[in-house]
Amino acid sequence: MAGLLRILLATDFGKAAELARFDSAMLSRAYSVPVDVVHVHPPYPRTSSDDDARSRRELAVWREALLAAGASVGEERVTQGSAAEALIHTAEALDSSLIVIGAGDRASGDAGTGATAATVGRFARQPVWISRPRREPGLARVMVAVDRSAASREALVFASDFCDRFSATPTVVHVVEEPMLTARPDERADLDARLEQVNEFVESTGCSNLLGSLRSASGRADEALRQLATKEGTDLLILGRTGLAGLRRVFLGGTAERLLRSAPCSLLLTSPAGPRF
């Protein structure tokens, strides 16, 4: 399994970006890879030399903060344009393995995702990690959604590696979106057979550390995952994205799209087009 090669950290120097910096440093230490840092000025008005100089001074401060946290630091870039588009293009130019971005600083204080992070999550070729606050540092609990698709297979591989590296407790969740089966023997047998198929799917990935962690939930998938993640104090929720044949982008299914906006914890959207961990 190929290793994580380099991380792209997006920053606007806000509070949400500081969370992303913390996560980037944690990942850099665990995988022994560099963190490239990019700041994007809005397209208008045109950036002045003073603005550019201030941004580079801020990036120097961030470099020192990353180094102090034990991270390896690669390139620092200041660019101008649409933030999401510039970040996606920079990730391509640097051949980034993972984009880390804060969920956004929202005046309302809610848990939603800002426009830049949401757009990067939808359209970047690479896996995208969206950082949200955690009650404790580190990754104690990791949840991964599985539906036996190729995308969820990739998510399982990511989850397995994360849990090994961070000694995290995994939970593999399969959501039954139709109404929960009753206690009738034939319906119970149908659910048991379905879960056995999912368990075999998990086993087929070779992720032995995830075996025995399978759980089922019922209802609309995003709501069920959100409720379970909140109840269990999940630190990281991992979801697979589906590749769109012939185009260098991915698209989100309904579940990932809704959780992109409202996940209660940090969210990792994997991509079959990008390098594996």
PDB file of C-alpha atoms in Angstrom:
ATOM      1  CA  MET A   1       0.000   0.000   0.000  1.00  0.00           C
ATOM      2  CA  ALA A   2       1.496   3.300  -1.121  1.00  0.00           C
ATOM      3  CA  GLY A   3       2.287   5.904   1.513  1.00  0.00           C
ATOM      4  CA  LEU A   4       1.016   9.403   2.020  1.00  0.00           C
ATOM      5  CA  LEU A   5       3.470  11.625   0.152  1.00  0.00           C
ATOM      6  CA  ARG A   6       2.626  15.224   0.995  1.00  0.00           C
ATOM      7  CA  ILE A   7      -0.116  17.271   2.632  1.00  0.00           C
ATOM      8  CA  LEU A   8      -1.551  20.550   1.377  1.00  0.00           C
ATOM      9  CA  LEU A   9      -2.751  22.804   4.204  1.00  0.00           C
ATOM     10  CA  ALA A  10      -5.099  25.607   3.204  1.00  0.00           C
ATOM     11  CA  THR A  11      -5.122  28.687   5.424  1.00  0.00           C
ATOM     12  CA  ASP A  12      -6.856  32.022   5.681  1.00  0.00           C
ATOM     13  CA  PHE A  13      -5.132  32.480   9.072  1.00  0.00           C
ATOM     14  CA  GLY A  14      -8.464  32.160  10.923  1.00  0.00           C
ATOM     15  CA  LYS A  15      -9.488  29.976  13.870  1.00  0.00           C
ATOM     16  CA  ALA A  16     -10.800  27.163  11.679  1.00  0.00           C
ATOM     17  CA  ALA A  17      -7.522  27.123   9.757  1.00  0.00           C
ATOM     18  CA  GLU A  18      -5.642  26.775  13.056  1.00  0.00           C
ATOM     19  CA  LEU A  19      -7.553  23.521  13.681  1.00  0.00           C
ATOM     20  CA  ALA A  20      -6.495  22.355  10.230  1.00  0.00           C
ATOM     21  CA  ARG A  21      -2.891  23.276  11.082  1.00  0.00           C
ATOM     22  CA  PHE A  22      -3.054  21.143  14.219  1.00  0.00           C
ATOM     23  CA  ASP A  23      -4.392  18.187  12.212  1.00  0.00           C
ATOM     24  CA  SER A  24      -1.802  18.676   9.482  1.00  0.00           C
ATOM     25  CA  ALA A  25       1.012  18.608  12.032  1.00  0.00           C
ATOM     26  CA  MET A  26      -0.429  15.455  13.593  1.00  0.00           C
ATOM     27  CA  LEU A  27      -0.591  13.746  10.194  1.00  0.00           C
ATOM     28  CA  SER A  28       2.887  14.961   9.227  1.00  0.00           C
ATOM     29  CA  ARG A  29       4.357  13.410  12.368  1.00  0.00           C
ATOM     30  CA  ALA A  30       2.498  10.126  11.911  1.00  0.00           C
ATOM     31  CA  TYR A  31       3.402   9.691   8.244  1.00  0.00           C
ATOM     32  CA  SER A  32       6.767  11.516   8.179  1.00  0.00           C
ATOM     33  CA  VAL A  33       5.681  13.681   5.241  1.00  0.00           C
ATOM     34  CA  PRO A  34       5.926  17.430   4.532  1.00  0.00           C
ATOM     35  CA  VAL A  35       3.126  19.949   4.819  1.00  0.00           C
ATOM     36  CA  ASP A  36       2.839  22.528   2.038  1.00  0.00           C
ATOM     37  CA  VAL A  37       0.950  25.673   3.099  1.00  0.00           C
ATOM     38  CA  VAL A  38      -1.062  27.857   0.737  1.00  0.00           C
ATOM     39  CA  HIS A  39      -2.905  31.125   1.300  1.00  0.00           C
ATOM     40  CA  VAL A  40      -5.247  32.549  -1.340  1.00  0.00           C
ATOM     41  CA  HIS A  41      -6.078  36.233  -1.695  1.00  0.00           C
ATOM     42  CA  PRO A  42      -9.542  37.024  -3.096  1.00  0.00           C
ATOM     43  CA  PRO A  43      -9.540  37.901  -6.801  1.00  0.00           C
ATOM     44  CA  TYR A  44     -10.609  41.518  -6.224  1.00  0.00           C
ATOM     45  CA  PRO A  45      -9.278  44.006  -5.408  1.00  0.00           C
ATOM     46  CA  ARG A  46      -5.912  43.188  -6.866  1.00  0.00           C
ATOM     47  CA  THR A  47      -3.426  42.170  -4.197  1.00  0.00           C
ATOM     48  CA  SER A  48      -0.898  44.879  -3.346  1.00  0.00           C
ATOM     49  CA  SER A  49       2.740  44.241  -2.577  1.00  0.00           C
ATOM     50  CA  ASP A  50       1.981  45.132   1.066  1.00  0.00           C
ATOM     51  CA  ASP A  51      -0.790  42.511   1.225  1.00  0.00           C
ATOM     52  CA  ASP A  52       1.510  39.925  -0.288  1.00  0.00           C
ATOM     53  CA  ALA A  53       4.273  40.780   2.181  1.00  0.00           C
ATOM     54  CA  ARG A  54       1.870  40.511   5.133  1.00  0.00           C
ATOM     55  CA  SER A  55       0.694  37.107   3.938  1.00  0.00           C
ATOM     56  CA  ARG A  56       4.247  35.857   3.618  1.00  0.00           C
ATOM     57  CA  ARG A  57       5.017  37.050   7.135  1.00  0.00           C
ATOM     58  CA  GLU A  58       1.950  35.163   8.372  1.00  0.00           C
ATOM     59  CA  LEU A  59       3.084  32.065   6.508  1.00  0.00           C
ATOM     60  CA  ALA A  60       6.484  32.343   8.186  1.00  0.00           C
ATOM     61  CA  VAL A  61       4.706  32.346  11.554  1.00  0.00           C
ATOM     62  CA  TRP A  62       2.736  29.277  10.505  1.00  0.00           C
ATOM     63  CA  ARG A  63       5.914  27.539   9.378  1.00  0.00           C
ATOM     64  CA  GLU A  64       7.399  28.061  12.831  1.00  0.00           C
ATOM     65  CA  ALA A  65       4.210  26.810  14.484  1.00  0.00           C
ATOM     66  CA  LEU A  66       4.230  23.652  12.353  1.00  0.00           C
ATOM     67  CA  LEU A  67       7.910  23.036  13.051  1.00  0.00           C
ATOM     68  CA  ALA A  68       7.320  23.554  16.769  1.00  0.00           C
ATOM     69  CA  ALA A  69       4.561  20.933  16.574  1.00  0.00           C
ATOM     70  CA  GLY A  70       7.007  18.420  15.093  1.00  0.00           C
ATOM     71  CA  ALA A  71       5.820  18.675  11.505  1.00  0.00           C
ATOM     72  CA  SER A  72       7.968  18.734   8.391  1.00  0.00           C
ATOM     73  CA  VAL A  73       7.271  21.813   6.255  1.00  0.00           C
ATOM     74  CA  GLY A  74       7.530  21.915   2.474  1.00  0.00           C
ATOM     75  CA  GLU A  75       6.543  24.801   0.222  1.00  0.00           C
ATOM     76  CA  GLU A  76       4.724  28.015   1.145  1.00  0.00           C
ATOM     77  CA  ARG A  77       2.603  29.672  -1.506  1.00  0.00           C
ATOM     78  CA  VAL A  78       0.589  32.870  -1.766  1.00  0.00           C
ATOM     79  CA  THR A  79      -1.761  33.086  -4.703  1.00  0.00           C
ATOM     80  CA  GLN A  80      -4.814  35.024  -5.805  1.00  0.00           C
ATOM     81  CA  GLY A  81      -8.197  34.051  -7.212  1.00  0.00           C
ATOM     82  CA  SER A  82     -11.181  31.974  -6.276  1.00  0.00           C
ATOM     83  CA  ALA A  83     -10.060  30.230  -3.082  1.00  0.00           C
ATOM     84  CA  ALA A  84     -11.445  26.776  -3.863  1.00  0.00           C
ATOM     85  CA  GLU A  85     -10.245  26.821  -7.476  1.00  0.00           C
ATOM     86  CA  ALA A  86      -6.782  28.031  -6.462  1.00  0.00           C
ATOM     87  CA  LEU A  87      -6.483  25.345  -3.784  1.00  0.00           C
ATOM     88  CA  ILE A  88      -7.522  22.592  -6.182  1.00  0.00           C
ATOM     89  CA  HIS A  89      -5.045  23.806  -8.816  1.00  0.00           C
ATOM     90  CA  THR A  90      -2.254  24.103  -6.232  1.00  0.00           C
ATOM     91  CA  ALA A  91      -2.928  20.564  -5.020  1.00  0.00           C
ATOM     92  CA  GLU A  92      -2.585  19.362  -8.603  1.00  0.00           C
ATOM     93  CA  ALA A  93       0.610  21.358  -9.172  1.00  0.00           C
ATOM     94  CA  LEU A  94       2.246  20.029  -5.997  1.00  0.00           C
ATOM     95  CA  ASP A  95       0.931  16.498  -6.511  1.00  0.00           C
ATOM     96  CA  SER A  96      -0.586  16.609  -3.044  1.00  0.00           C
ATOM     97  CA  SER A  97      -1.819  13.369  -1.502  1.00  0.00           C
ATOM     98  CA  LEU A  98      -4.282  15.015   0.881  1.00  0.00           C
ATOM     99  CA  ILE A  99      -5.863  18.440   1.294  1.00  0.00           C
ATOM    100  CA  VAL A 100      -6.501  19.611   4.852  1.00  0.00           C
ATOM    101  CA  ILE A 101      -8.810  22.572   5.345  1.00  0.00           C
ATOM    102  CA  GLY A 102     -10.791  24.073   8.215  1.00  0.00           C
ATOM    103  CA  ALA A 103     -14.573  23.897   8.082  1.00  0.00           C
ATOM    104  CA  GLY A 104     -14.747  27.686   8.074  1.00  0.00           C
ATOM    105  CA  ASP A 105     -15.221  30.508  10.566  1.00  0.00           C
ATOM    106  CA  ARG A 106     -18.959  31.089  10.738  1.00  0.00           C
ATOM    107  CA  ALA A 107     -20.381  34.089  12.541  1.00  0.00           C
ATOM    108  CA  SER A 108     -23.472  32.119  13.547  1.00  0.00           C
ATOM    109  CA  GLY A 109     -21.345  29.622  15.443  1.00  0.00           C
ATOM    110  CA  ASP A 110     -23.075  26.630  13.871  1.00  0.00           C
ATOM    111  CA  ALA A 111     -21.313  23.477  12.715  1.00  0.00           C
ATOM    112  CA  GLY A 112     -21.772  24.042   9.009  1.00  0.00           C
ATOM    113  CA  THR A 113     -19.031  23.994   6.410  1.00  0.00           C
ATOM    114  CA  GLY A 114     -17.903  27.170   4.670  1.00  0.00           C
ATOM    115  CA  ALA A 115     -18.198  27.588   0.926  1.00  0.00           C
ATOM    116  CA  THR A 116     -14.494  27.088   0.190  1.00  0.00           C
ATOM    117  CA  ALA A 117     -14.167  23.859   2.188  1.00  0.00           C
ATOM    118  CA  ALA A 118     -17.412  22.536   0.712  1.00  0.00           C
ATOM    119  CA  THR A 119     -16.322  23.217  -2.867  1.00  0.00           C
ATOM    120  CA  VAL A 120     -12.895  21.656  -2.320  1.00  0.00           C
ATOM    121  CA  GLY A 121     -14.595  18.642  -0.764  1.00  0.00           C
ATOM    122  CA  ARG A 122     -16.823  18.242  -3.802  1.00  0.00           C
ATOM    123  CA  PHE A 123     -14.331  18.715  -6.602  1.00  0.00           C
ATOM    124  CA  ALA A 124     -10.750  18.010  -5.526  1.00  0.00           C
ATOM    125  CA  ARG A 125      -9.169  14.902  -7.014  1.00  0.00           C
ATOM    126  CA  GLN A 126      -7.349  14.220  -3.767  1.00  0.00           C
ATOM    127  CA  PRO A 127      -8.835  13.029  -0.506  1.00  0.00           C
ATOM    128  CA  VAL A 128     -10.030  16.004   1.551  1.00  0.00           C
ATOM    129  CA  TRP A 129      -9.865  16.295   5.341  1.00  0.00           C
ATOM    130  CA  ILE A 130     -12.186  18.960   6.795  1.00  0.00           C
ATOM    131  CA  SER A 131     -11.143  19.874  10.337  1.00  0.00           C
ATOM    132  CA  ARG A 132     -13.678  20.563  13.060  1.00  0.00           C
ATOM    133  CA  PRO A 133     -13.142  21.093  16.806  1.00  0.00           C
ATOM    134  CA  ARG A 134     -12.658  18.040  19.016  1.00  0.00           C
ATOM    135  CA  ARG A 135     -13.182  17.732  22.738  1.00  0.00           C
ATOM    136  CA  GLU A 136      -9.719  16.225  23.107  1.00  0.00           C
ATOM    137  CA  PRO A 137      -6.635  16.341  20.852  1.00  0.00           C
ATOM    138  CA  GLY A 138      -5.775  13.297  18.819  1.00  0.00           C
ATOM    139  CA  LEU A 139      -7.985  10.669  17.245  1.00  0.00           C
ATOM    140  CA  ALA A 140      -9.558   8.424  19.844  1.00  0.00           C
ATOM    141  CA  ARG A 141     -12.579   7.279  17.828  1.00  0.00           C
ATOM    142  CA  VAL A 142     -12.833   6.827  14.061  1.00  0.00           C
ATOM    143  CA  MET A 143     -16.058   5.937  12.254  1.00  0.00           C
ATOM    144  CA  VAL A 144     -16.247   4.722   8.653  1.00  0.00           C
ATOM    145  CA  ALA A 145     -19.394   4.226   6.610  1.00  0.00           C
ATOM    146  CA  VAL A 146     -19.575   1.151   4.388  1.00  0.00           C
ATOM    147  CA  ASP A 147     -22.056   0.098   1.722  1.00  0.00           C
ATOM    148  CA  ARG A 148     -19.956  -2.472  -0.193  1.00  0.00           C
ATOM    149  CA  SER A 149     -19.129   0.011  -2.970  1.00  0.00           C
ATOM    150  CA  ALA A 150     -15.654   0.623  -4.374  1.00  0.00           C
ATOM    151  CA  ALA A 151     -15.722   4.035  -2.705  1.00  0.00           C
ATOM    152  CA  SER A 152     -16.406   2.536   0.710  1.00  0.00           C
ATOM    153  CA  ARG A 153     -13.605   0.022   0.156  1.00  0.00           C
ATOM    154  CA  GLU A 154     -11.211   2.963  -0.186  1.00  0.00           C
ATOM    155  CA  ALA A 155     -12.679   4.494   2.976  1.00  0.00           C
ATOM    156  CA  LEU A 156     -12.072   1.234   4.849  1.00  0.00           C
ATOM    157  CA  VAL A 157      -8.403   1.194   3.782  1.00  0.00           C
ATOM    158  CA  PHE A 158      -7.966   4.759   5.026  1.00  0.00           C
ATOM    159  CA  ALA A 159      -9.731   3.970   8.295  1.00  0.00           C
ATOM    160  CA  SER A 160      -7.672   0.857   8.939  1.00  0.00           C
ATOM    161  CA  ASP A 161      -4.395   2.716   8.491  1.00  0.00           C
ATOM    162  CA  PHE A 162      -5.516   5.670  10.621  1.00  0.00           C
ATOM    163  CA  CYS A 163      -6.622   3.446  13.464  1.00  0.00           C
ATOM    164  CA  ASP A 164      -3.302   1.597  13.433  1.00  0.00           C
ATOM    165  CA  ARG A 165      -1.230   4.767  13.437  1.00  0.00           C
ATOM    166  CA  PHE A 166      -3.271   6.638  16.038  1.00  0.00           C
ATOM    167  CA  SER A 167      -4.341   3.676  18.197  1.00  0.00           C
ATOM    168  CA  ALA A 168      -7.923   4.778  17.571  1.00  0.00           C
ATOM    169  CA  THR A 169     -11.039   2.746  18.239  1.00  0.00           C
ATOM    170  CA  PRO A 170     -12.798   1.990  14.919  1.00  0.00           C
ATOM    171  CA  THR A 171     -16.501   1.725  14.255  1.00  0.00           C
ATOM    172  CA  VAL A 172     -17.675   0.439  10.878  1.00  0.00           C
ATOM    173  CA  VAL A 173     -21.275   1.427  10.186  1.00  0.00           C
ATOM    174  CA  HIS A 174     -23.672   0.033   7.618  1.00  0.00           C
ATOM    175  CA  VAL A 175     -26.925   1.964   7.345  1.00  0.00           C
ATOM    176  CA  VAL A 176     -30.164   0.238   6.378  1.00  0.00           C
ATOM    177  CA  GLU A 177     -32.059   3.109   4.787  1.00  0.00           C
ATOM    178  CA  GLU A 178     -35.443   1.382   4.540  1.00  0.00           C
ATOM    179  CA  PRO A 179     -37.568   1.175   7.713  1.00  0.00           C
ATOM    180  CA  MET A 180     -35.903  -0.954  10.378  1.00  0.00           C
ATOM    181  CA  LEU A 181     -36.792  -4.574  10.092  1.00  0.00           C
ATOM    182  CA  THR A 182     -39.088  -5.893  12.791  1.00  0.00           C
ATOM    183  CA  ALA A 183     -38.500  -8.854  15.032  1.00  0.00           C
ATOM    184  CA  ARG A 184     -40.232 -11.212  12.584  1.00  0.00           C
ATOM    185  CA  PRO A 185     -37.905 -14.180  11.980  1.00  0.00           C
ATOM    186  CA  ASP A 186     -37.789 -13.741   8.197  1.00  0.00           C
ATOM    187  CA  GLU A 187     -36.921 -10.027   8.435  1.00  0.00           C
ATOM    188  CA  ARG A 188     -34.369 -10.640  11.165  1.00  0.00           C
ATOM    189  CA  ALA A 189     -32.764 -13.308   9.003  1.00  0.00           C
ATOM    190  CA  ASP A 190     -32.657 -10.887   6.060  1.00  0.00           C
ATOM    191  CA  LEU A 191     -30.856  -8.258   8.148  1.00  0.00           C
ATOM    192  CA  ASP A 192     -28.422 -10.830   9.536  1.00  0.00           C
ATOM    193  CA  ALA A 193     -27.634 -12.025   6.004  1.00  0.00           C
ATOM    194  CA  ARG A 194     -27.059  -8.462   4.830  1.00  0.00           C
ATOM    195  CA  LEU A 195     -24.714  -7.713   7.712  1.00  0.00           C
ATOM    196  CA  GLU A 196     -22.826 -10.922   7.062  1.00  0.00           C
ATOM    197  CA  GLN A 197     -22.264  -9.781   3.465  1.00  0.00           C
ATOM    198  CA  VAL A 198     -20.961  -6.444   4.726  1.00  0.00           C
ATOM    199  CA  ASN A 199     -18.694  -8.204   7.200  1.00  0.00           C
ATOM    200  CA  GLU A 200     -17.310 -10.360   4.372  1.00  0.00           C
ATOM    201  CA  PHE A 201     -16.746  -7.185   2.352  1.00  0.00           C
ATOM    202  CA  VAL A 202     -14.758  -5.663   5.224  1.00  0.00           C
ATOM    203  CA  GLU A 203     -12.761  -8.868   5.565  1.00  0.00           C
ATOM    204  CA  SER A 204     -11.996  -8.860   1.827  1.00  0.00           C
ATOM    205  CA  THR A 205     -10.160  -5.532   2.194  1.00  0.00           C
ATOM    206  CA  GLY A 206      -7.581  -7.162   4.462  1.00  0.00           C
ATOM    207  CA  CYS A 207      -8.307  -4.609   7.196  1.00  0.00           C
ATOM    208  CA  SER A 208      -8.142  -7.078  10.051  1.00  0.00           C
ATOM    209  CA  ASN A 209      -8.177  -4.361  12.710  1.00  0.00           C
ATOM    210  CA  LEU A 210     -11.686  -3.355  11.591  1.00  0.00           C
ATOM    211  CA  LEU A 211     -13.193  -6.810  11.984  1.00  0.00           C
ATOM    212  CA  GLY A 212     -15.559  -7.067  14.910  1.00  0.00           C
ATOM    213  CA  SER A 213     -16.371  -3.332  14.833  1.00  0.00           C
ATOM    214  CA  LEU A 214     -19.332  -3.548  12.431  1.00  0.00           C
ATOM    215  CA  ARG A 215     -22.597  -1.955  13.513  1.00  0.00           C
ATOM    216  CA  SER A 216     -25.877  -1.347  11.767  1.00  0.00           C
ATOM    217  CA  ALA A 217     -28.091   1.723  11.890  1.00  0.00           C
ATOM    218  CA  SER A 218     -31.384   2.557  10.233  1.00  0.00           C
ATOM    219  CA  GLY A 219     -32.927   5.608   8.627  1.00  0.00           C
ATOM    220  CA  ARG A 220     -31.599   8.135   6.142  1.00  0.00           C
ATOM    221  CA  ALA A 221     -27.880   7.463   6.001  1.00  0.00           C
ATOM    222  CA  ASP A 222     -26.598  10.966   6.754  1.00  0.00           C
ATOM    223  CA  GLU A 223     -28.953  11.402   9.709  1.00  0.00           C
ATOM    224  CA  ALA A 224     -28.121   7.966  11.121  1.00  0.00           C
ATOM    225  CA  LEU A 225     -24.365   8.574  10.802  1.00  0.00           C
ATOM    226  CA  ARG A 226     -24.605  12.059  12.276  1.00  0.00           C
ATOM    227  CA  GLN A 227     -26.601  10.839  15.274  1.00  0.00           C
ATOM    228  CA  LEU A 228     -24.313   7.886  15.918  1.00  0.00           C
ATOM    229  CA  ALA A 229     -21.158   9.992  15.555  1.00  0.00           C
ATOM    230  CA  THR A 230     -22.542  12.534  18.021  1.00  0.00           C
ATOM    231  CA  LYS A 231     -23.628   9.878  20.505  1.00  0.00           C
ATOM    232  CA  GLU A 232     -20.272   8.093  20.458  1.00  0.00           C
ATOM    233  CA  GLY A 233     -18.062  11.187  20.472  1.00  0.00           C
ATOM    234  CA  THR A 234     -16.500  10.332  17.115  1.00  0.00           C
ATOM    235  CA  ASP A 235     -13.398  12.358  16.249  1.00  0.00           C
ATOM    236  CA  LEU A 236     -13.205  11.524  12.547  1.00  0.00           C
ATOM    237  CA  LEU A 237     -15.883  10.318  10.143  1.00  0.00           C
ATOM    238  CA  ILE A 238     -14.591   8.733   6.930  1.00  0.00           C
ATOM    239  CA  LEU A 239     -16.709   8.504   3.778  1.00  0.00           C
ATOM    240  CA  GLY A 240     -15.921   7.339   0.266  1.00  0.00           C
ATOM    241  CA  ARG A 241     -16.483   9.503  -2.791  1.00  0.00           C
ATOM    242  CA  THR A 242     -17.356   8.093  -6.194  1.00  0.00           C
ATOM    243  CA  GLY A 243     -15.170   8.667  -9.243  1.00  0.00           C
ATOM    244  CA  LEU A 244     -16.770  10.169 -12.329  1.00  0.00           C
ATOM    245  CA  ALA A 245     -15.431   8.305 -15.356  1.00  0.00           C
ATOM    246  CA  GLY A 246     -13.471  10.343 -17.868  1.00  0.00           C
ATOM    247  CA  LEU A 247     -13.170  13.495 -15.785  1.00  0.00           C
ATOM    248  CA  ARG A 248     -10.454  14.517 -13.316  1.00  0.00           C
ATOM    249  CA  ARG A 249     -12.927  15.155 -10.536  1.00  0.00           C
ATOM    250  CA  VAL A 250     -15.244  13.301  -8.235  1.00  0.00           C
ATOM    251  CA  PHE A 251     -18.840  13.723  -7.256  1.00  0.00           C
ATOM    252  CA  LEU A 252     -20.530  13.216  -3.923  1.00  0.00           C
ATOM    253  CA  GLY A 253     -23.494  10.985  -3.297  1.00  0.00           C
ATOM    254  CA  GLY A 254     -26.409  12.375  -1.325  1.00  0.00           C
ATOM    255  CA  THR A 255     -25.070  11.085   1.975  1.00  0.00           C
ATOM    256  CA  ALA A 256     -21.603  12.620   1.590  1.00  0.00           C
ATOM    257  CA  GLU A 257     -23.087  15.858   0.260  1.00  0.00           C
ATOM    258  CA  ARG A 258     -25.322  16.296   3.297  1.00  0.00           C
ATOM    259  CA  LEU A 259     -22.603  15.310   5.776  1.00  0.00           C
ATOM    260  CA  LEU A 260     -20.204  17.689   4.063  1.00  0.00           C
ATOM    261  CA  ARG A 261     -22.484  20.461   5.275  1.00  0.00           C
ATOM    262  CA  SER A 262     -23.350  19.121   8.721  1.00  0.00           C
ATOM    263  CA  ALA A 263     -20.967  16.463  10.047  1.00  0.00           C
ATOM    264  CA  PRO A 264     -20.582  16.799  13.827  1.00  0.00           C
ATOM    265  CA  CYS A 265     -16.851  16.013  13.720  1.00  0.00           C
ATOM    266  CA  SER A 266     -13.878  16.183  11.378  1.00  0.00           C
ATOM    267  CA  LEU A 267     -14.658  14.610   8.026  1.00  0.00           C
ATOM    268  CA  LEU A 268     -12.403  12.740   5.610  1.00  0.00           C
ATOM    269  CA  LEU A 269     -13.713  12.299   2.074  1.00  0.00           C
ATOM    270  CA  THR A 270     -11.648   9.710   0.275  1.00  0.00           C
ATOM    271  CA  SER A 271     -11.107   9.571  -3.461  1.00  0.00           C
ATOM    272  CA  PRO A 272     -10.385   6.553  -5.633  1.00  0.00           C
ATOM    273  CA  ALA A 273      -8.457   8.859  -7.976  1.00  0.00           C
ATOM    274  CA  GLY A 274      -5.945   9.890  -5.350  1.00  0.00           C
ATOM    275  CA  PRO A 275      -3.037   8.047  -3.750  1.00  0.00           C
ATOM    276  CA  ARG A 276      -3.774   5.721  -0.901  1.00  0.00           C
ATOM    277  CA  PHE A 277      -2.325   5.942   2.567  1.00  0.00           C
TER     278      PHE A 277
END
